[in-house]
mmCIF file of C-alpha atoms and ligand atoms in Angstrom:
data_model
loop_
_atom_site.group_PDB
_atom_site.id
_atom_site.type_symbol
_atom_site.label_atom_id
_atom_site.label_comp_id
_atom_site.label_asym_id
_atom_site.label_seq_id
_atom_site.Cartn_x
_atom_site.Cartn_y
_atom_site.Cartn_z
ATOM 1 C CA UNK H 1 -0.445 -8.532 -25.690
ATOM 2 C CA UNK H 2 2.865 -6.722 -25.261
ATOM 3 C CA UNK H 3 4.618 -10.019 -24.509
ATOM 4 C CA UNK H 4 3.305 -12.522 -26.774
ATOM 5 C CA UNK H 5 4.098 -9.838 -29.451
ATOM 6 C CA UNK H 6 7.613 -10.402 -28.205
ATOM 7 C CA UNK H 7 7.240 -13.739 -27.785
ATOM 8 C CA UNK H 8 5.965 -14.459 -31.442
ATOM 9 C CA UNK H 9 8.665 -11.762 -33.135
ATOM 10 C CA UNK H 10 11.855 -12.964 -31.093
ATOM 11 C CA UNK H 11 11.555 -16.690 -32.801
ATOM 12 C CA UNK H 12 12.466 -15.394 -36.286
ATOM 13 C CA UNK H 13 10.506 -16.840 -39.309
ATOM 14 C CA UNK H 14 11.622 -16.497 -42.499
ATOM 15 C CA UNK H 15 9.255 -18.010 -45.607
ATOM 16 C CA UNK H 16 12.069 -19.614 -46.998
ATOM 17 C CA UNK H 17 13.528 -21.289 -43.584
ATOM 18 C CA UNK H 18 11.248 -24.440 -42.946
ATOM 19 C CA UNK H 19 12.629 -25.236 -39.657
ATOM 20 C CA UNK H 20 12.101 -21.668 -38.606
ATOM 21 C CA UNK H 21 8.833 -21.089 -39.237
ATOM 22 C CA UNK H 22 7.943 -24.790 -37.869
ATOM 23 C CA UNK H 23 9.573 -23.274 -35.041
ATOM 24 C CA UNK H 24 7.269 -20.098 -34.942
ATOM 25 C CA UNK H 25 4.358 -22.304 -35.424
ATOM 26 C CA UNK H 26 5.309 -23.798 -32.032
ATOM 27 C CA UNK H 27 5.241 -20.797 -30.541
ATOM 28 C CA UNK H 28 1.810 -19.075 -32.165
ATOM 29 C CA UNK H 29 0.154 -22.368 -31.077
ATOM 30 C CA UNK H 30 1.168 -22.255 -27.286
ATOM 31 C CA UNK H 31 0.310 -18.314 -27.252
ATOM 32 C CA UNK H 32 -2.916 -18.497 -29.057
ATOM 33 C CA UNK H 33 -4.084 -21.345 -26.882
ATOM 34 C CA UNK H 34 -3.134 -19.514 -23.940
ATOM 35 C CA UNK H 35 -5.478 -17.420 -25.163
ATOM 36 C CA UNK H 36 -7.777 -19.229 -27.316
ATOM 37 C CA UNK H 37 -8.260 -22.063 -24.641
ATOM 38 C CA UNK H 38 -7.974 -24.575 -27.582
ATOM 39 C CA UNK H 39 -5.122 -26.099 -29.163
ATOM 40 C CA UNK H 40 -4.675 -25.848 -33.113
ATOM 41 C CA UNK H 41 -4.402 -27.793 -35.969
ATOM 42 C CA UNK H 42 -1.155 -27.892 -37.109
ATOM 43 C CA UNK H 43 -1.148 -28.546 -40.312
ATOM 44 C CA UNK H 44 1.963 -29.093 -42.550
ATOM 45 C CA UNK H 45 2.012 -29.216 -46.078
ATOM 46 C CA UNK H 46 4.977 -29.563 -48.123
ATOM 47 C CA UNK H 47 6.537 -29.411 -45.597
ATOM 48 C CA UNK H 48 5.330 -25.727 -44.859
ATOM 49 C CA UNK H 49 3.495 -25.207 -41.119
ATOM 50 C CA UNK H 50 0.155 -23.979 -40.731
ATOM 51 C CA UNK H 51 -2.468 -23.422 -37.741
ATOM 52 C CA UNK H 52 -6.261 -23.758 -38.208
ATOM 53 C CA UNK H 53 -8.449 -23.510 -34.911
ATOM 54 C CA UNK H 54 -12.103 -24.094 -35.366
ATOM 55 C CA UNK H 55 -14.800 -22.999 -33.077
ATOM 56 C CA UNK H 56 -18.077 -24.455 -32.836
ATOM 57 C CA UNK H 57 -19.451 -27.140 -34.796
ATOM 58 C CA UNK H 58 -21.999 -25.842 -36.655
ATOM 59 C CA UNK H 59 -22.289 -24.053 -40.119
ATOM 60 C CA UNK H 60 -18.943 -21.424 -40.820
ATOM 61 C CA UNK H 61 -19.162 -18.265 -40.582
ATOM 62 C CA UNK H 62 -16.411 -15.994 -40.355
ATOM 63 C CA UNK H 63 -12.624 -16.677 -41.610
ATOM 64 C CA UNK H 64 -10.211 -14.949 -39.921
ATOM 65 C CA UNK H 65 -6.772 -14.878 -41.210
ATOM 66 C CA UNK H 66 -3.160 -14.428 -40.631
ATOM 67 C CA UNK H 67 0.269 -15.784 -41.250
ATOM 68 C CA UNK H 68 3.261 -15.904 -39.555
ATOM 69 C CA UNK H 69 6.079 -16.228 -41.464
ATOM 70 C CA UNK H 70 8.396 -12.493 -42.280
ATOM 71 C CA UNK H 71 10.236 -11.618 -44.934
ATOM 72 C CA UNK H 72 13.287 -10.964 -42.517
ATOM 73 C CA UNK H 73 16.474 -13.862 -42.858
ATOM 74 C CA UNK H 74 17.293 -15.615 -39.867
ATOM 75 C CA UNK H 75 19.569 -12.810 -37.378
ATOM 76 C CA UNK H 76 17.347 -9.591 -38.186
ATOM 77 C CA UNK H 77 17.024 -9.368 -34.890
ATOM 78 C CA UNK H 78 20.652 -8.544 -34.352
ATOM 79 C CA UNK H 79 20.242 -5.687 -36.504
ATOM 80 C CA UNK H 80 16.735 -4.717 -35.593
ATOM 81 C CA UNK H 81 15.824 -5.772 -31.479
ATOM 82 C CA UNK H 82 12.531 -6.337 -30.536
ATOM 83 C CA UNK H 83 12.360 -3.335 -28.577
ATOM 84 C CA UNK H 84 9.305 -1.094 -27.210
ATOM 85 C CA UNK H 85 10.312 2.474 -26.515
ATOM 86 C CA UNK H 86 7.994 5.619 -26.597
ATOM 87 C CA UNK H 87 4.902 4.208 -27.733
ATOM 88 C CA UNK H 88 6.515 2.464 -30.581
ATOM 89 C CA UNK H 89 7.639 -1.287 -31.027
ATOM 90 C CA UNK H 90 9.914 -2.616 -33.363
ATOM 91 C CA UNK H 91 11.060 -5.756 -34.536
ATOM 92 C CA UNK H 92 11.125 -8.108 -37.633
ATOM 93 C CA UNK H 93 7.743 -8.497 -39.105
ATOM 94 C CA UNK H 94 6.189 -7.180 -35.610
ATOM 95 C CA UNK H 95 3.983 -4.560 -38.401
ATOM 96 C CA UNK H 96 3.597 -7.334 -41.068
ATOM 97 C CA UNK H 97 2.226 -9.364 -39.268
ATOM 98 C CA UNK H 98 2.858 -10.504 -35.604
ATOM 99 C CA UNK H 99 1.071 -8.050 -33.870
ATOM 100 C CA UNK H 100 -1.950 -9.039 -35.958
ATOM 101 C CA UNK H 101 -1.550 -12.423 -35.145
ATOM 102 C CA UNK H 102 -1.854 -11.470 -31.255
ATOM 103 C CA UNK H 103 -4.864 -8.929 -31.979
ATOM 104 C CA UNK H 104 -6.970 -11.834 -33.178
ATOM 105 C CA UNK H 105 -6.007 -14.250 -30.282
ATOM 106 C CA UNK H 106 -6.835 -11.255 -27.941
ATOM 107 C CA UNK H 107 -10.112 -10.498 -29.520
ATOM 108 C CA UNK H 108 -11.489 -13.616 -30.271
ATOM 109 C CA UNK H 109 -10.784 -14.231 -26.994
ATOM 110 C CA UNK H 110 -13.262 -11.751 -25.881
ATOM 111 C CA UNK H 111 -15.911 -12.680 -27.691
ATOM 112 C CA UNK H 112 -18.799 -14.694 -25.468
ATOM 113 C CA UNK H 113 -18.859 -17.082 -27.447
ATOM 114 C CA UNK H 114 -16.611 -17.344 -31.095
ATOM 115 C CA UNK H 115 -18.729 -20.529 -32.351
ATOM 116 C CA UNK H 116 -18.785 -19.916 -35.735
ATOM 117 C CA UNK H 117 -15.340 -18.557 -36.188
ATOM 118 C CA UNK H 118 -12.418 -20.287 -38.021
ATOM 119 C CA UNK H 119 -8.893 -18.591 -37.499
ATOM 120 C CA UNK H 120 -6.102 -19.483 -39.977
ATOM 121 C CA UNK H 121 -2.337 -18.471 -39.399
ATOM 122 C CA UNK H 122 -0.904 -19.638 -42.802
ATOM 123 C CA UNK H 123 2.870 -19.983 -42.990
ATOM 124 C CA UNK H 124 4.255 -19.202 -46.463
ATOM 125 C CA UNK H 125 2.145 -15.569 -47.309
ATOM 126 C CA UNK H 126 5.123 -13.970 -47.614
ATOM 127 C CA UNK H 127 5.872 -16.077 -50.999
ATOM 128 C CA UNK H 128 2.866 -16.281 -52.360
ATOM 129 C CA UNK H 129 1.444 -18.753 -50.458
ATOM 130 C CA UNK H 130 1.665 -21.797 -52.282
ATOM 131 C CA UNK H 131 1.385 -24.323 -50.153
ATOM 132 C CA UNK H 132 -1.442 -22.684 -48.321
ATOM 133 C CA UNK H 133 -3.626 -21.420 -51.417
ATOM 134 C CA UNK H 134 -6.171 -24.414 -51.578
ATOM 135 C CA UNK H 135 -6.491 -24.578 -48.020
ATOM 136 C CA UNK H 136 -7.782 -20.764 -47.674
ATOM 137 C CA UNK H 137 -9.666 -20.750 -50.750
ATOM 138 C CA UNK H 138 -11.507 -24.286 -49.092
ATOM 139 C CA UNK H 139 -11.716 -22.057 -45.738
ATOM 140 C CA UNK H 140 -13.301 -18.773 -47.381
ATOM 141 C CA UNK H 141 -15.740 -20.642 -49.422
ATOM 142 C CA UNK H 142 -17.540 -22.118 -46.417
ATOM 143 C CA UNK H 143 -17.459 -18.335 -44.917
ATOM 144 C CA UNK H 144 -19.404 -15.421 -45.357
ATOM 145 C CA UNK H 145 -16.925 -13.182 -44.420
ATOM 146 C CA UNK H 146 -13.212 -12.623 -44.370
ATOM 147 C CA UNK H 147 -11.099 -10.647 -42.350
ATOM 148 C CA UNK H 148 -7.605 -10.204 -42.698
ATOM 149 C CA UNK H 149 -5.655 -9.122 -39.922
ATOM 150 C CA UNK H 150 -2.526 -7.711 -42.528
ATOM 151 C CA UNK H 151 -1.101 -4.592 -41.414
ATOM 152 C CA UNK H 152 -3.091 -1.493 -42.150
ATOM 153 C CA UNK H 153 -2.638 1.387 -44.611
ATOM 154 C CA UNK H 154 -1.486 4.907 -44.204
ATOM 155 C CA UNK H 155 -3.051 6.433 -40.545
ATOM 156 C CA UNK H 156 -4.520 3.060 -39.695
ATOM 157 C CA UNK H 157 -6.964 2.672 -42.730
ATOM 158 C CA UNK H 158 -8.441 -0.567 -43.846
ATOM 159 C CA UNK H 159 -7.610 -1.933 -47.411
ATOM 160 C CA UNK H 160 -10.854 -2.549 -48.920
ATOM 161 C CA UNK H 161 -9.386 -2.821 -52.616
ATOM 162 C CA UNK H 162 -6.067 -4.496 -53.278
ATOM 163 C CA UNK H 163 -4.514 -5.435 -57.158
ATOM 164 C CA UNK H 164 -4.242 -9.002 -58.533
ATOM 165 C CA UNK H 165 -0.647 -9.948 -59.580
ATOM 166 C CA UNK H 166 0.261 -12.045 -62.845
ATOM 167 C CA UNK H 167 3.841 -12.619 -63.249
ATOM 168 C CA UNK H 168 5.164 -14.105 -66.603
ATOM 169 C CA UNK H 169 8.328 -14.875 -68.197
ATOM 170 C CA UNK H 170 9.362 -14.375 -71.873
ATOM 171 C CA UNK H 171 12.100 -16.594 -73.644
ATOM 172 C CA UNK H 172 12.993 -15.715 -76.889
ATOM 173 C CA UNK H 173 15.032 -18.385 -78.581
ATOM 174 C CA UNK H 174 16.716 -16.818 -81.996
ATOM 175 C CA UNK H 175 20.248 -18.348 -83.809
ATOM 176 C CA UNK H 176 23.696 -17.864 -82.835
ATOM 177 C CA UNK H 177 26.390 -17.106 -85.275
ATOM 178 C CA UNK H 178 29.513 -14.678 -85.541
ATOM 179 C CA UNK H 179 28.584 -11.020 -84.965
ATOM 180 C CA UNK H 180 31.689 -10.359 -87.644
ATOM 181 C CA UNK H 181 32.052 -12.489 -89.990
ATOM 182 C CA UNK H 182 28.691 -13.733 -90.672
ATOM 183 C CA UNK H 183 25.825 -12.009 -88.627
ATOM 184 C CA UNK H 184 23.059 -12.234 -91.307
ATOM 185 C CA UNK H 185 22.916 -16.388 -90.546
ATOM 186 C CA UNK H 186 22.048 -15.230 -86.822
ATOM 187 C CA UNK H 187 18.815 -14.455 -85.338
ATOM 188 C CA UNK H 188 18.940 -11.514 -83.115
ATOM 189 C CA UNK H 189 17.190 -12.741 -79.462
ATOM 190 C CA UNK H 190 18.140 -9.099 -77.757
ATOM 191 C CA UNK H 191 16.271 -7.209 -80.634
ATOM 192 C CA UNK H 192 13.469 -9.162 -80.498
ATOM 193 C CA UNK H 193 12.912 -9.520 -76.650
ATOM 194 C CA UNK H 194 13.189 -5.326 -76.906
ATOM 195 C CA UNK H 195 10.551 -5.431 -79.126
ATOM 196 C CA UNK H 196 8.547 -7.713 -76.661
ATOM 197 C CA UNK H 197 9.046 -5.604 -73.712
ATOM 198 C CA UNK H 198 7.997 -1.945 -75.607
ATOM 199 C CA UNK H 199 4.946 -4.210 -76.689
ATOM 200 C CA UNK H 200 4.008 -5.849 -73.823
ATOM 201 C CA UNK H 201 4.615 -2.030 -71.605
ATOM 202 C CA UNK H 202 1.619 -0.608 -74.148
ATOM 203 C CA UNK H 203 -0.569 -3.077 -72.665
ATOM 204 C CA UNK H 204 -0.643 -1.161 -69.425
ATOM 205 C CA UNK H 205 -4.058 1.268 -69.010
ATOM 206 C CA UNK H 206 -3.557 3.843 -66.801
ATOM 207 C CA UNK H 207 -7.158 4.953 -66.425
ATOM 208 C CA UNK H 208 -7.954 1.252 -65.954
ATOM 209 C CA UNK H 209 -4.992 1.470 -62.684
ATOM 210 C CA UNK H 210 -3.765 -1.430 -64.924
ATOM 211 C CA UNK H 211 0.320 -1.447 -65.278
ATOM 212 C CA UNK H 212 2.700 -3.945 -66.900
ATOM 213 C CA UNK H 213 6.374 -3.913 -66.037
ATOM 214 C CA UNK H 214 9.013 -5.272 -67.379
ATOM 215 C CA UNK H 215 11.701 -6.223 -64.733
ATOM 216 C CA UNK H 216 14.256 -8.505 -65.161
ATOM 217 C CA UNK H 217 16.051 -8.968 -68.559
ATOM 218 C CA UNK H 218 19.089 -11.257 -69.893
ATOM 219 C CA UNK H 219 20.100 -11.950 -73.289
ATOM 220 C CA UNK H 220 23.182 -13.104 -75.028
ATOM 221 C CA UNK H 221 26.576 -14.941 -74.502
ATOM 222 C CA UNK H 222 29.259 -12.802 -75.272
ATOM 223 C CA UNK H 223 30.070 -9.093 -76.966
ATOM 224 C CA UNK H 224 30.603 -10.744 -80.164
ATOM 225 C CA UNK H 225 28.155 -12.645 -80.852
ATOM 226 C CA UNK H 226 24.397 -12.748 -82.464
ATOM 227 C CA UNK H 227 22.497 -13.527 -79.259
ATOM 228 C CA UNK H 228 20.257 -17.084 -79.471
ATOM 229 C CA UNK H 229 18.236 -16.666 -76.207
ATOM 230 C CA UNK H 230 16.941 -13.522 -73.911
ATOM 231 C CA UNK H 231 14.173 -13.896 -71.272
ATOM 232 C CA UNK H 232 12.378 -11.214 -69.725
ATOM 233 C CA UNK H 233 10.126 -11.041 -66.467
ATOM 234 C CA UNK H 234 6.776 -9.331 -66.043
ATOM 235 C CA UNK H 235 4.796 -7.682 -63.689
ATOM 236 C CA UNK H 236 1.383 -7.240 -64.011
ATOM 237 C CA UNK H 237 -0.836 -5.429 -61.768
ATOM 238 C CA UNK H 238 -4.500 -4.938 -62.387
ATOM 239 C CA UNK H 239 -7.797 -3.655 -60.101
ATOM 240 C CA UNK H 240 -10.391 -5.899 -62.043
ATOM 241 C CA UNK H 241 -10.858 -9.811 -63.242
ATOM 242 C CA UNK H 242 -11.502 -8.512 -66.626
ATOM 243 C CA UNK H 243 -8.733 -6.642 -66.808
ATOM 244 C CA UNK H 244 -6.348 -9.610 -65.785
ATOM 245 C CA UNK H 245 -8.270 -11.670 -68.375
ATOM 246 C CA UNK H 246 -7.700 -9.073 -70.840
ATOM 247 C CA UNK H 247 -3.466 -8.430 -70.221
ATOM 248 C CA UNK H 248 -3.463 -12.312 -70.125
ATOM 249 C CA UNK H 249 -5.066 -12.965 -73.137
ATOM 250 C CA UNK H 250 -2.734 -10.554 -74.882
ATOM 251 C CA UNK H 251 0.427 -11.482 -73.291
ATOM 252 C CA UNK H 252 -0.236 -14.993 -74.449
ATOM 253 C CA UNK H 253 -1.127 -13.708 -78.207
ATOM 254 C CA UNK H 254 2.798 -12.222 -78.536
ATOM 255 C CA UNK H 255 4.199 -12.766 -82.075
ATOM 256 C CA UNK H 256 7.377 -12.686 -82.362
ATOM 257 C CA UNK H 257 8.536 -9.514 -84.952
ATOM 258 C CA UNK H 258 12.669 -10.404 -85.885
ATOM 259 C CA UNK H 259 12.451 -13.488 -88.710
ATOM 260 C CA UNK H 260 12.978 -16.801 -87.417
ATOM 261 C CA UNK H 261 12.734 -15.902 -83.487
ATOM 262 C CA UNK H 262 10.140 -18.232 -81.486
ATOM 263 C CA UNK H 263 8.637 -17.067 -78.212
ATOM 264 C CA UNK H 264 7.363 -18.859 -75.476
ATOM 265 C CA UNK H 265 5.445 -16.989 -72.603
ATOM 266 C CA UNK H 266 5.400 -18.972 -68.985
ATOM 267 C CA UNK H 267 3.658 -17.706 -65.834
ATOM 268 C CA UNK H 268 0.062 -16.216 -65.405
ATOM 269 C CA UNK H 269 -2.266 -14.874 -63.209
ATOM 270 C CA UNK H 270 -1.036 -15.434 -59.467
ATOM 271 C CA UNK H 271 -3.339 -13.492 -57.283
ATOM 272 C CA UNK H 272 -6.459 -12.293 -58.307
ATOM 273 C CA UNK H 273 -7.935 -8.648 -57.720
ATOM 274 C CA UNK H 274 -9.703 -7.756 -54.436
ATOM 275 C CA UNK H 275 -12.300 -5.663 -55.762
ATOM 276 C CA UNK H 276 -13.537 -2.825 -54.091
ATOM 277 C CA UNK H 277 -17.014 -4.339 -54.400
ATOM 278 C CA UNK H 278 -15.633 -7.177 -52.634
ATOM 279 C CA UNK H 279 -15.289 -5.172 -49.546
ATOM 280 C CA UNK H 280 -17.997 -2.453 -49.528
ATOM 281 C CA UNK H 281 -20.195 -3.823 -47.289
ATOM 282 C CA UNK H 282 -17.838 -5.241 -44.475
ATOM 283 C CA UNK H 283 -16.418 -1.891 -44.494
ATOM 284 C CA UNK H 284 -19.892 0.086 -43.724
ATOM 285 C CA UNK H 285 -19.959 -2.087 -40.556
ATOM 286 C CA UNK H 286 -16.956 -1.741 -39.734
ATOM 287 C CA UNK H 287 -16.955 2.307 -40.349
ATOM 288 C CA UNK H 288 -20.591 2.069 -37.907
ATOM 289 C CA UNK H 289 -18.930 -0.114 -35.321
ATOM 290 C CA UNK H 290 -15.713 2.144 -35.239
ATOM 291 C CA UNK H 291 -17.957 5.152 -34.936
ATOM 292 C CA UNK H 292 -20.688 3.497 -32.257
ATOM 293 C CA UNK H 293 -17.213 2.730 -30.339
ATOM 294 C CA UNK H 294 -16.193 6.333 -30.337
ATOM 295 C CA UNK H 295 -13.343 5.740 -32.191
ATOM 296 C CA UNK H 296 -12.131 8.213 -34.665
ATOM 297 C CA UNK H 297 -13.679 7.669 -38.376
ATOM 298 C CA UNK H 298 -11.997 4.892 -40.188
ATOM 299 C CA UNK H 299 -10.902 5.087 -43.791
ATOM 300 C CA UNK H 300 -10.137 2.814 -46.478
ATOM 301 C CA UNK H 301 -7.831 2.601 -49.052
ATOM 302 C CA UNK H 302 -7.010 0.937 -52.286
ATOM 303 C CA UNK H 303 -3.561 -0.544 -52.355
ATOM 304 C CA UNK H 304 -0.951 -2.126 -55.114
ATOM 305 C CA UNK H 305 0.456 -4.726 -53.075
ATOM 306 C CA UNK H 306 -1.040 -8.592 -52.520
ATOM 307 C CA UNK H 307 -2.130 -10.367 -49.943
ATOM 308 C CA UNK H 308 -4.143 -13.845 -48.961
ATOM 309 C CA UNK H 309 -6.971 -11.204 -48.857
ATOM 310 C CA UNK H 310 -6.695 -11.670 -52.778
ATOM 311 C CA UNK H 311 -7.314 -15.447 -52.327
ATOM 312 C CA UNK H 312 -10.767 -15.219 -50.320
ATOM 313 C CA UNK H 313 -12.369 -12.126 -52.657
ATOM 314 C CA UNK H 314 -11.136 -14.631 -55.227
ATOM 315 C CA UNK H 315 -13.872 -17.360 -53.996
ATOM 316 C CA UNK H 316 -16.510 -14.870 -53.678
ATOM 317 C CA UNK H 317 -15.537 -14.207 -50.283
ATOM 318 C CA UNK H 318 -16.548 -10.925 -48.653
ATOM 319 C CA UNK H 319 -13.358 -9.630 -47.371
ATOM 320 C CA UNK H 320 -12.158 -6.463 -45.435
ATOM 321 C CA UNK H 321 -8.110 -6.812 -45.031
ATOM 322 C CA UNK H 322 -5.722 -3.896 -43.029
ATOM 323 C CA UNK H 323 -7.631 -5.086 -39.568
ATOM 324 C CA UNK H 324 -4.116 -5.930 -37.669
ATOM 325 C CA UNK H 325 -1.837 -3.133 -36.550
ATOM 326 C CA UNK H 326 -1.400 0.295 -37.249
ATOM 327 C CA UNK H 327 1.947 1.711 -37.905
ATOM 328 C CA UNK H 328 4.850 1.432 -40.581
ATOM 329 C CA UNK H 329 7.692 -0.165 -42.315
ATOM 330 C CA UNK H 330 6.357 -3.166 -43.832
ATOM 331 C CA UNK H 331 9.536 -5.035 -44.712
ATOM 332 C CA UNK H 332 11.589 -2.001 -44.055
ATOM 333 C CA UNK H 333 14.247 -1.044 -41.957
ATOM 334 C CA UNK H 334 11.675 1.092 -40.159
ATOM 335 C CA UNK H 335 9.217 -1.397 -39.264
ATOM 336 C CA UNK H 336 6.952 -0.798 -36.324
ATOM 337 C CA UNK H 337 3.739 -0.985 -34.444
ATOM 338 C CA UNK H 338 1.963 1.950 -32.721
ATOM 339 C CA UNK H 339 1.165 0.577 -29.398
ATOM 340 C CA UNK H 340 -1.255 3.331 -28.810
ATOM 341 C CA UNK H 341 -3.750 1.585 -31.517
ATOM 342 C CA UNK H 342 -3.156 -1.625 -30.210
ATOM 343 C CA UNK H 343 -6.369 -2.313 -27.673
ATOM 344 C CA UNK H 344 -8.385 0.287 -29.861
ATOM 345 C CA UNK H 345 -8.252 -1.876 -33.129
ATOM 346 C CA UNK H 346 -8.553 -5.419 -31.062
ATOM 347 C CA UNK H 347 -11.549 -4.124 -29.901
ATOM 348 C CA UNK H 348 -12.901 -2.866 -33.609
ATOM 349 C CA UNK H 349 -12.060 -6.648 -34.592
ATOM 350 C CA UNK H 350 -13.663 -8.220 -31.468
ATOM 351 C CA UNK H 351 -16.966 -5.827 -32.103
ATOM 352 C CA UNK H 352 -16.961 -6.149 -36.056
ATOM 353 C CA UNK H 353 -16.468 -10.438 -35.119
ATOM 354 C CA UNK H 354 -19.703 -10.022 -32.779
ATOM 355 C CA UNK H 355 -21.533 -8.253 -35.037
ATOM 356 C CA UNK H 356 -21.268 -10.883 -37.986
ATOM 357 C CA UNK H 357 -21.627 -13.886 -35.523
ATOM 358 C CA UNK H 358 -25.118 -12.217 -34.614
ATOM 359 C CA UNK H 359 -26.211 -11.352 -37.849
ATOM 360 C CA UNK H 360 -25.172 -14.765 -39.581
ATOM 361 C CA UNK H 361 -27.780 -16.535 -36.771
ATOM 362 C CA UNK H 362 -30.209 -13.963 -38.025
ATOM 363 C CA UNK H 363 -29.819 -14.777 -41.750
ATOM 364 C CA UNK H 364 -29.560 -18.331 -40.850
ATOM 365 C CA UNK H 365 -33.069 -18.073 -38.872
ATOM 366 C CA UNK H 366 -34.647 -16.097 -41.935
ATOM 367 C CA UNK H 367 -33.487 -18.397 -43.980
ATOM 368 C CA UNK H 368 -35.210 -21.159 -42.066
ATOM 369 C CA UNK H 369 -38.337 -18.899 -41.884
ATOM 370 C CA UNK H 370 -38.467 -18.653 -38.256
ATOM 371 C CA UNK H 371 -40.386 -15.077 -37.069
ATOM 372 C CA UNK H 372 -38.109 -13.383 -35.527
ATOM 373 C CA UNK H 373 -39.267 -9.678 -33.888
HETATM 374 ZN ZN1 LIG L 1 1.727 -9.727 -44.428
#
């Protein structure tokens, strides 16, 4: 596992470098069928490169899923080696989420037989995935269970809740004119867009774990003069569907409050919510099958940041997310992978795939009203 980590973090992929992460596609696809015994579908999109193996041909079952693109630029590795010294390995993305990538090779691998299973290594996560949205959402739907093999939280816990993202962006178009000698003709876009981000801050709910943030602002020309535009970008974070509903529904009501200013309000929900509920049940197996494997107990976390996990609960999917490696760093300059955890957590993921292979065929043969003991 050791080397096809290495092999999979030394050919840098950066989201925004096509020909890199074609590159790094190259590369997962000779590793993982090393493994795998299959080649993948490669499929591009946009330009964009994706893997999909299928095994089996009968009904889906499980969706496993990955990606392999970073967020480090092309010569990270300069700076930060792939490198493996006391226990800990380091590299770009080796933590988020190459080592993950491997862990799923390694354990499907093991399984007797992974009919059933379809393993996606998308190649554009990193960015929001928009060239590979449709294609997991069209995965997940045929599945009755996700899991995503992201890095895992704080002491190796799973992610079993994780906040949808809406992202919008406010122009306010007001008037020009001399801030001397004739400011009343002008319409003031700064004042305005300050009263748009103090109103759209108050629709943030703390109890709710709901927060709006305003980020980016611009407005105006020069020192001297009544501003005509300002724009301002928002970040919305929420840990239910009605609560993106309900921020999106306001943001989209915004009136403008300074005479003769128009607003327009682009952008929108992005990633919806993994709900907690979403998870619950994939994570009592998995807490049983981590315990039945002696393995210390495993916890689970809600967290603020995204992932293609958000995409599958999205669909209805049951999905459990944090299954790849334990350690640090995400996009940091700290990034690494405990190798201690390594075999430990392959083997949670090639028990918890086993387990929902073999009780799929036993909903499957209720379902068809066969007796079974
Ligand atoms: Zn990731």
């Amino acid at each position: 596992m050791l080397r096809d980590i290495e092999a999979l973090v030394t050919c840098e992929s950066p989201s925004t470098d096509l020909g890199a992460v074609a590159a790094s596609a190259q590369v997962v696809a000779r590793v993982g069928a090393a493994h795998l015994g299959a080649e993948p579908e490669l499929l591009d999109i946009d330009g964009r490169s994706h893997l999909r193996w299928r095994f089996g041909t009968g009904a889906r079952r499980v969706l496993v899923l990955g990606h392999h693109d970073t967020v480090w630029p092309l010569g990270s590795l300069r700076t930060h080696p792939f490198r493996v010294d006391d226990g800990v390995l380091r590299g770009p993305g080796c933590f988020d989420m190459k080592a993950g990538v491997v862990m799923a090779f390694a354990a499907i691998a093991a399984l007797a037989d992974p009919s059933g299973i379809t393993l996606l290594i998308t190649g554009d996560e990193e960015i929001g995935s928009p060239t590979s949205r449709a294609l997991i959402e069209d995965e997940a739907r045929g599945c009755s269970a996700a899991l995503v093999l992201e890095a895992s939280a704080e002491g190796g816990a799973l992610k079993v809740e994780r906040k949808g993202v809406s992202l919008y962006d406010i122009e306010v178009d007001g008037r020009a004119a001399h801030a001397g000698l004739e400011p009343e003709r002008g319409v003031n876009a700064t004042i305005e867009v300050a009263h748009q981000a103090l109103a759209l801050a108050a629709l943030a709910d703390d109890d709710a774990g709901t927060t709006v943030t305003p980020t980016v602002m611009s407005a105006g020309t020069s020192t001297n003069t009544v501003p005509a535009r300002a724009r301002l970008s928002v970040d919305v974070r929420t840990r239910r569907r009605a609560e993106q509903d309900r921020v999106d529904a306001a943001v989209r009501s915004l009136r403008p409050v300074v005479d003769g200013a128009r607003i327009e309000v682009h952008g929108g929900p992005n990633r919806p919510p993994l709900e907690r509920s979403a998870a619950a049940e994939l994570f009592a197996r998995a807490a049983l099958i981590a315990h039945d494997l002696g393995h210390p107990p495993l916890h689970g976390v809600a967290v603020g940041g995204a992932s293609d996990g958000n995409f599958t609960a999205g669909v209805g999917t049951p999905t459990l997310d944090g299954l790849g490696a334990v350690g640090g760093g995400a996009h940091a300059d700290d990034e690494h992978v405990l190798l201690a955890a390594l075999a430990p957590r392959t083997e949670l993921l090639r028990a918890l795939l086993a387990d929902l292979l073999r009780s799929g065929a036993t909903n499957a043969a209720a379902a068809a009203g066969t007796d079974r003991p």
